[in-house]
């Protein structure tokens, strides 16, 4: 590879034949030969293409037979040597034939032809586009056959002319027909442009999203969603001056997408939930009053209750199940967060009175019940219990073992059941026994 990098460029200029250079340098490895062929294209093709218009003939001169490398040469030709042909008025097919760029329209995508057709899109400016509308005229006239190039052409037309047409007649479907737009990407771009520029005016007249969507002629999901998100982020505050009801606001704004409804509900929860909690209302009552229907908003409400209002319940004897019922918690995440808070506040205090995790867990109401109201066997699904057990092992594990209890006896005494806490206990037992053995050995 070093020989190719340092010696091959000069030798290729003299020989103009990669095989002769390979023989001179003693290169037989397939990978190295491929690198040498690429170098031949890179260093020799530009000069040859200036003299010889057809890249297939250049590939023959360079002894390149590999289809992938010939395609690489075709792409190079399409990108760098066809601008003059476009200026002379040749279309894509005429240029491809002249330059030896192979095409297969049935595939709908061919890299070199795609590169050539994108060059057409890049070459023509605003006035050319305006003069040749609708897009289908340009597609036929310039022989633009790949979907990527057609989409690029339509997006360029929208970029230069979309706003001009929207100013005259802001209905996307009528404009799409006039401009001859066929690709979804182009229609979406036009519709989002219409939403950004014209929707705010409609909202000021108290129109809702569905009415505005009909007026602007929106059919793509992305544009409808953008419209609804605009309604929620910019115009919801007008509805929040009085007692809020999410479903009434959603109906007034004409929201139908999940994303917009969720955003609306999250805004309402953030703004109003605190007021309701001060009146001792619980999450289910607040959710019903605000008419929350999305899981995300209900979960956010419960997490707010746990993080901001649990301390009021921790001044007296704590029990997670009683607190959860008082706050109206039903989501697993909120319940688990509550239990972790209780363990962090009261775990140490309870362990001093009675260092048995299962007894403390029952008193604190830390548990996930199965349907028959018995303790769940899957203790590892309860992070609060695990935290309590690991704290117990840390505080009292060594004491139990030093008092002569076996590993099994200490585990039963302390009420350790979770895998990670049991692992902590095993490690502690091993460390103590190794210390004892070392003392005996020294003694």
Coordinates of C-alpha atoms in Angstrom, one line a residue, residues 19-425:
X19 CA -1.7 -3.3 -15.1
X20 CA 1.8 -2.4 -16.3
X21 CA 2.3 -0.3 -13.1
X22 CA 1.1 -3.3 -11.0
X23 CA 3.7 -5.5 -12.7
X24 CA 6.5 -3.0 -12.1
X25 CA 5.6 -2.7 -8.4
X26 CA 4.9 -6.5 -8.0
X27 CA 1.3 -5.9 -6.9
X28 CA -0.9 -9.0 -7.1
X29 CA -3.2 -8.6 -4.1
X30 CA -6.9 -7.9 -5.1
X31 CA -7.4 -5.1 -2.6
X32 CA -4.1 -3.4 -3.6
X33 CA -5.0 -3.7 -7.3
X34 CA -8.4 -2.2 -6.6
X35 CA -6.7 0.8 -4.9
X36 CA -4.4 1.1 -7.9
X37 CA -7.4 1.2 -10.3
X38 CA -9.0 3.9 -8.2
X39 CA -5.8 5.9 -8.3
X40 CA -5.6 5.5 -12.1
X41 CA -9.2 7.0 -12.4
X42 CA -8.3 9.8 -10.0
X43 CA -5.0 10.9 -11.6
X44 CA -5.6 10.0 -15.3
X45 CA -9.3 10.3 -16.0
X46 CA -9.6 14.1 -15.7
X47 CA -7.1 14.7 -18.5
X48 CA -8.5 11.9 -20.7
X49 CA -12.1 13.1 -20.2
X50 CA -11.1 16.6 -21.6
X51 CA -10.0 15.0 -24.8
X52 CA -12.5 12.1 -25.0
X53 CA -16.1 12.9 -24.3
X54 CA -17.2 9.3 -23.7
X55 CA -16.3 7.9 -20.3
X56 CA -16.7 4.3 -21.5
X57 CA -13.9 4.9 -24.0
X58 CA -11.8 6.4 -21.2
X59 CA -12.5 3.3 -19.1
X60 CA -11.3 1.1 -22.0
X61 CA -8.1 3.2 -22.4
X62 CA -7.4 2.7 -18.6
X63 CA -8.2 -1.0 -18.9
X64 CA -10.9 -0.7 -16.3
X65 CA -13.4 -3.6 -16.7
X66 CA -14.9 -3.7 -13.2
X67 CA -18.5 -2.4 -13.3
X68 CA -18.3 -0.6 -9.9
X69 CA -15.2 1.4 -11.0
X70 CA -16.7 2.2 -14.4
X71 CA -19.7 3.5 -12.4
X72 CA -17.4 5.6 -10.3
X73 CA -16.0 7.1 -13.5
X74 CA -19.5 7.8 -14.9
X75 CA -20.5 9.6 -11.7
X76 CA -17.3 11.7 -12.0
X77 CA -18.2 12.5 -15.6
X78 CA -21.8 13.4 -14.7
X79 CA -20.8 15.8 -11.9
X80 CA -17.8 17.5 -13.5
X81 CA -18.1 17.4 -17.3
X82 CA -21.7 18.0 -18.4
X83 CA -22.5 21.6 -17.5
X84 CA -21.5 22.9 -21.0
X85 CA -23.8 20.2 -22.5
X86 CA -26.7 21.5 -20.4
X87 CA -25.9 25.1 -21.5
X88 CA -26.0 24.0 -25.1
X89 CA -29.6 22.8 -24.6
X90 CA -29.0 19.0 -24.6
X91 CA -31.4 17.0 -22.5
X92 CA -30.4 14.2 -20.0
X93 CA -30.7 11.4 -22.5
X94 CA -28.7 13.2 -25.1
X95 CA -25.9 14.0 -22.6
X96 CA -25.9 10.4 -21.2
X97 CA -25.5 9.0 -24.8
X98 CA -22.8 11.5 -25.6
X99 CA -20.9 11.0 -22.4
X100 CA -21.3 7.2 -22.2
X101 CA -23.3 7.3 -18.9
X102 CA -25.3 4.1 -18.8
X103 CA -28.9 4.3 -17.6
X104 CA -31.6 1.9 -16.7
X105 CA -34.9 3.7 -16.1
X106 CA -36.6 0.5 -14.9
X107 CA -34.4 0.7 -11.8
X108 CA -35.7 4.2 -11.1
X109 CA -32.4 5.0 -9.5
X110 CA -29.0 4.8 -11.1
X111 CA -26.2 6.8 -9.3
X112 CA -24.5 8.4 -12.4
X113 CA -27.8 9.3 -14.1
X114 CA -29.1 10.6 -10.8
X115 CA -25.9 12.8 -10.5
X116 CA -26.5 14.1 -14.0
X117 CA -30.1 14.9 -13.5
X118 CA -29.4 16.6 -10.2
X119 CA -26.9 18.8 -12.2
X120 CA -29.9 19.9 -14.3
X121 CA -31.8 21.0 -11.2
X122 CA -28.7 22.8 -9.8
X123 CA -28.0 24.5 -13.2
X124 CA -31.4 26.3 -13.8
X125 CA -32.3 29.4 -11.8
X126 CA -35.6 31.0 -10.8
X127 CA -36.5 32.5 -14.2
X128 CA -35.8 29.3 -16.0
X129 CA -38.0 27.4 -13.6
X130 CA -40.8 30.0 -13.9
X131 CA -40.7 30.0 -17.7
X132 CA -40.9 26.2 -17.9
X133 CA -43.6 25.5 -15.4
X134 CA -45.3 23.2 -14.6
X135 CA -42.7 20.7 -13.2
X136 CA -43.8 18.0 -15.6
X137 CA -42.8 20.1 -18.6
X138 CA -39.2 20.3 -17.2
X139 CA -39.2 16.6 -16.3
X140 CA -40.1 15.7 -19.9
X141 CA -38.0 18.4 -21.5
X142 CA -34.8 17.7 -19.6
X143 CA -35.4 14.0 -19.3
X144 CA -35.5 13.9 -15.5
X145 CA -36.4 10.3 -14.8
X146 CA -35.1 9.5 -11.3
X147 CA -37.4 10.1 -8.2
X148 CA -34.6 11.8 -6.3
X149 CA -33.9 14.4 -9.1
X150 CA -37.7 15.0 -9.6
X151 CA -38.1 15.6 -5.9
X152 CA -35.1 18.0 -5.9
X153 CA -36.6 19.9 -8.9
X154 CA -40.0 20.3 -7.2
X155 CA -38.4 21.4 -3.9
X156 CA -36.4 24.0 -5.8
X157 CA -39.5 25.3 -7.5
X158 CA -41.2 25.6 -4.1
X159 CA -38.1 27.3 -2.6
X160 CA -38.1 30.0 -5.4
X161 CA -41.8 30.3 -6.2
X162 CA -43.9 28.7 -3.4
X163 CA -44.3 31.8 -1.4
X164 CA -45.1 33.9 -4.4
X165 CA -48.0 31.6 -5.3
X166 CA -49.2 31.3 -1.7
X167 CA -49.4 35.1 -1.4
X168 CA -51.9 35.1 -4.4
X169 CA -53.9 32.0 -3.4
X170 CA -53.0 30.2 -0.1
X171 CA -54.4 26.8 -1.0
X172 CA -51.7 24.1 -1.3
X173 CA -53.7 21.7 -3.4
X174 CA -54.5 24.3 -6.1
X175 CA -50.8 25.5 -6.1
X176 CA -49.5 21.9 -6.2
X177 CA -51.7 21.4 -9.3
X178 CA -50.5 24.6 -11.0
X179 CA -46.8 23.8 -10.2
X180 CA -47.3 20.2 -11.3
X181 CA -46.0 18.7 -8.0
X182 CA -46.1 14.9 -7.8
X183 CA -43.7 14.0 -5.0
X184 CA -44.8 13.7 -1.3
X185 CA -41.7 15.6 -0.1
X186 CA -42.4 18.6 -2.3
X187 CA -46.1 18.7 -1.2
X188 CA -45.0 18.5 2.4
X189 CA -42.5 21.3 2.0
X190 CA -45.1 23.6 0.4
X191 CA -47.7 22.8 3.1
X192 CA -45.3 23.5 6.0
X193 CA -44.4 26.8 4.3
X194 CA -48.1 27.6 4.2
X195 CA -48.5 26.8 7.9
X196 CA -45.5 28.8 9.0
X197 CA -46.5 31.9 7.0
X198 CA -50.3 32.0 7.0
X199 CA -51.6 29.9 10.0
X200 CA -51.0 32.6 12.6
X201 CA -53.4 35.0 10.8
X202 CA -56.1 32.4 10.9
X203 CA -55.6 31.7 14.6
X204 CA -56.1 35.4 15.4
X205 CA -59.6 35.0 13.9
X206 CA -60.3 32.1 16.4
X207 CA -60.4 29.5 13.6
X208 CA -59.5 26.0 14.7
X209 CA -56.9 23.6 13.2
X210 CA -59.3 21.6 11.1
X211 CA -60.9 24.7 9.6
X212 CA -57.4 26.2 8.9
X213 CA -56.2 22.9 7.4
X214 CA -59.1 22.9 5.0
X215 CA -58.6 26.5 4.1
X216 CA -54.9 26.0 3.4
X217 CA -55.5 22.7 1.6
X218 CA -53.3 20.6 3.9
X219 CA -53.2 16.8 3.3
X220 CA -49.8 15.7 4.6
X221 CA -49.5 14.4 8.2
X222 CA -46.4 16.5 8.9
X223 CA -48.1 19.8 8.0
X224 CA -51.2 19.0 10.0
X225 CA -49.1 18.1 13.0
X226 CA -47.0 21.3 12.6
X227 CA -50.3 23.3 12.5
X228 CA -51.6 21.7 15.7
X229 CA -48.2 22.1 17.5
X230 CA -48.3 25.8 16.5
X231 CA -51.8 26.1 18.0
X232 CA -50.7 24.5 21.2
X233 CA -47.4 26.3 21.7
X234 CA -48.6 29.8 20.6
X235 CA -52.3 30.0 21.2
X236 CA -53.1 27.8 24.2
X237 CA -52.2 30.6 26.8
X238 CA -55.4 32.4 25.7
X239 CA -57.4 29.5 26.9
X240 CA -55.6 29.1 30.2
X241 CA -56.8 32.4 31.8
X242 CA -59.9 30.6 33.1
X243 CA -60.4 27.2 34.7
X244 CA -58.9 24.8 32.1
X245 CA -60.4 21.7 30.6
X246 CA -58.1 19.9 28.1
X247 CA -60.9 18.3 26.0
X248 CA -62.7 21.6 25.6
X249 CA -59.5 23.3 24.6
X250 CA -58.6 20.5 22.2
X251 CA -62.1 20.7 20.6
X252 CA -61.9 24.5 20.4
X253 CA -58.5 24.4 18.7
X254 CA -59.4 21.3 16.6
X255 CA -56.6 19.1 17.8
X256 CA -56.7 15.5 16.6
X257 CA -53.0 14.4 16.7
X258 CA -51.7 12.5 19.8
X259 CA -48.6 14.7 19.9
X260 CA -50.6 18.0 20.1
X261 CA -53.0 16.6 22.7
X262 CA -50.2 15.4 24.8
X263 CA -48.4 18.7 24.6
X264 CA -51.6 20.6 25.5
X265 CA -52.2 18.3 28.5
X266 CA -48.5 18.6 29.7
X267 CA -48.9 22.5 29.6
X268 CA -52.1 22.4 31.6
X269 CA -50.6 20.0 34.2
X270 CA -47.5 22.2 34.6
X271 CA -49.5 25.3 34.9
X272 CA -52.5 24.3 37.1
X273 CA -51.7 21.1 39.0
X274 CA -50.0 22.8 41.9
X275 CA -53.2 24.9 42.7
X276 CA -55.3 21.8 42.9
X277 CA -52.8 19.9 45.1
X278 CA -52.9 22.8 47.6
X279 CA -56.6 22.1 48.0
X280 CA -55.8 18.5 49.0
X281 CA -57.2 17.0 45.7
X282 CA -55.6 13.8 44.6
X283 CA -54.2 12.9 41.2
X284 CA -57.3 11.0 39.9
X285 CA -59.6 13.9 41.0
X286 CA -57.3 16.4 39.3
X287 CA -57.0 14.3 36.1
X288 CA -60.8 14.1 35.9
X289 CA -61.2 17.8 36.5
X290 CA -58.6 18.7 33.9
X291 CA -59.9 15.9 31.6
X292 CA -56.5 14.4 31.0
X293 CA -56.6 11.4 28.7
X294 CA -52.9 10.8 27.6
X295 CA -50.7 8.5 29.7
X296 CA -47.8 10.9 29.6
X297 CA -49.8 13.7 31.2
X298 CA -51.3 11.5 33.9
X299 CA -47.8 10.1 34.7
X300 CA -46.4 13.7 34.8
X301 CA -49.1 14.7 37.2
X302 CA -48.4 11.7 39.5
X303 CA -44.6 12.4 39.4
X304 CA -45.3 16.0 40.4
X305 CA -47.4 14.8 43.3
X306 CA -44.6 12.5 44.5
X307 CA -41.7 14.9 44.0
X308 CA -43.4 18.1 45.4
X309 CA -46.1 17.0 47.8
X310 CA -45.0 13.8 49.4
X311 CA -43.0 15.6 52.2
X312 CA -46.4 16.8 53.7
X313 CA -47.3 13.1 54.2
X314 CA -43.9 12.2 55.7
X315 CA -44.3 14.2 58.9
X316 CA -46.4 11.5 60.5
X317 CA -46.1 7.6 60.5
X318 CA -45.4 6.8 56.8
X319 CA -47.1 4.1 54.9
X320 CA -46.6 4.0 51.1
X321 CA -49.9 2.4 50.3
X322 CA -51.8 5.0 52.4
X323 CA -49.9 7.9 50.8
X324 CA -50.4 6.5 47.3
X325 CA -54.1 6.2 48.0
X326 CA -54.3 9.7 49.4
X327 CA -52.4 11.2 46.4
X328 CA -54.3 8.9 43.9
X329 CA -51.2 7.3 42.5
X330 CA -51.7 4.4 40.1
X331 CA -48.6 4.4 37.8
X332 CA -45.7 2.0 38.7
X333 CA -43.2 4.8 38.2
X334 CA -44.9 7.1 40.7
X335 CA -45.3 4.3 43.3
X336 CA -41.7 3.2 43.0
X337 CA -40.5 6.8 43.3
X338 CA -42.7 7.3 46.4
X339 CA -41.4 4.1 48.0
X340 CA -37.7 5.1 47.3
X341 CA -38.5 8.5 49.0
X342 CA -39.9 6.7 52.1
X343 CA -36.9 4.4 52.3
X344 CA -34.4 7.2 52.0
X345 CA -36.3 9.2 54.7
X346 CA -37.1 6.5 57.2
X347 CA -35.1 3.3 56.4
X348 CA -32.2 4.1 58.8
X349 CA -34.6 5.1 61.6
X350 CA -36.6 1.8 61.4
X351 CA -33.5 -0.3 61.1
X352 CA -32.3 0.9 64.5
X353 CA -35.6 -0.4 66.1
X354 CA -35.9 -3.6 64.1
X355 CA -33.2 -4.7 61.6
X356 CA -35.4 -7.0 59.5
X357 CA -36.2 -5.8 56.0
X358 CA -39.4 -7.7 55.5
X359 CA -41.0 -6.4 58.7
X360 CA -39.9 -2.9 57.9
X361 CA -41.2 -3.2 54.3
X362 CA -44.6 -4.3 55.6
X363 CA -44.8 -1.4 58.1
X364 CA -43.8 1.1 55.5
X365 CA -46.1 -0.4 52.9
X366 CA -43.3 -1.2 50.4
X367 CA -44.5 -4.0 48.3
X368 CA -45.9 -4.9 44.9
X369 CA -48.9 -7.2 45.5
X370 CA -50.0 -9.9 43.1
X371 CA -53.7 -10.3 42.3
X372 CA -54.4 -12.6 45.2
X373 CA -53.0 -9.9 47.5
X374 CA -49.9 -11.9 48.5
X375 CA -46.4 -10.8 48.4
X376 CA -44.9 -10.9 44.9
X377 CA -42.1 -13.4 44.5
X378 CA -40.2 -11.1 42.1
X379 CA -38.5 -8.8 44.7
X380 CA -36.0 -7.4 42.2
X381 CA -38.9 -5.4 40.6
X382 CA -39.1 -3.4 43.8
X383 CA -36.1 -0.9 43.9
X384 CA -37.2 0.5 47.3
X385 CA -37.0 -3.0 48.9
X386 CA -33.6 -3.5 47.2
X387 CA -32.3 -0.2 48.6
X388 CA -33.6 -1.1 52.1
X389 CA -31.9 -4.5 52.0
X390 CA -28.6 -3.2 50.7
X391 CA -28.6 -0.6 53.5
X392 CA -29.3 -3.3 56.0
X393 CA -26.4 -5.5 54.8
X394 CA -24.1 -2.5 54.9
X395 CA -25.2 -1.6 58.5
X396 CA -25.9 -4.9 60.2
X397 CA -24.4 -7.7 57.9
X398 CA -21.0 -7.8 59.5
X399 CA -22.4 -7.6 63.0
X400 CA -24.6 -10.7 62.5
X401 CA -21.8 -12.7 61.0
X402 CA -19.3 -11.7 63.8
X403 CA -21.9 -12.8 66.3
X404 CA -21.6 -16.3 64.9
X405 CA -24.5 -16.5 62.6
X406 CA -24.0 -18.5 59.3
X407 CA -24.7 -16.8 55.9
X408 CA -28.1 -18.5 55.8
X409 CA -28.9 -17.5 59.4
X410 CA -27.8 -13.8 58.9
X411 CA -29.9 -13.6 55.7
X412 CA -33.0 -14.9 57.6
X413 CA -32.3 -12.7 60.6
X414 CA -32.1 -9.5 58.4
X415 CA -34.8 -10.5 55.9
X416 CA -32.6 -10.3 52.8
X417 CA -34.3 -11.6 49.6
X418 CA -33.2 -9.5 46.6
X419 CA -30.5 -10.9 44.3
X420 CA -28.1 -7.9 44.6
X421 CA -28.5 -7.7 48.3
X422 CA -27.8 -11.4 48.7
X423 CA -24.7 -10.9 46.5
X424 CA -23.5 -8.1 48.8
X425 CA -24.0 -10.5 51.8

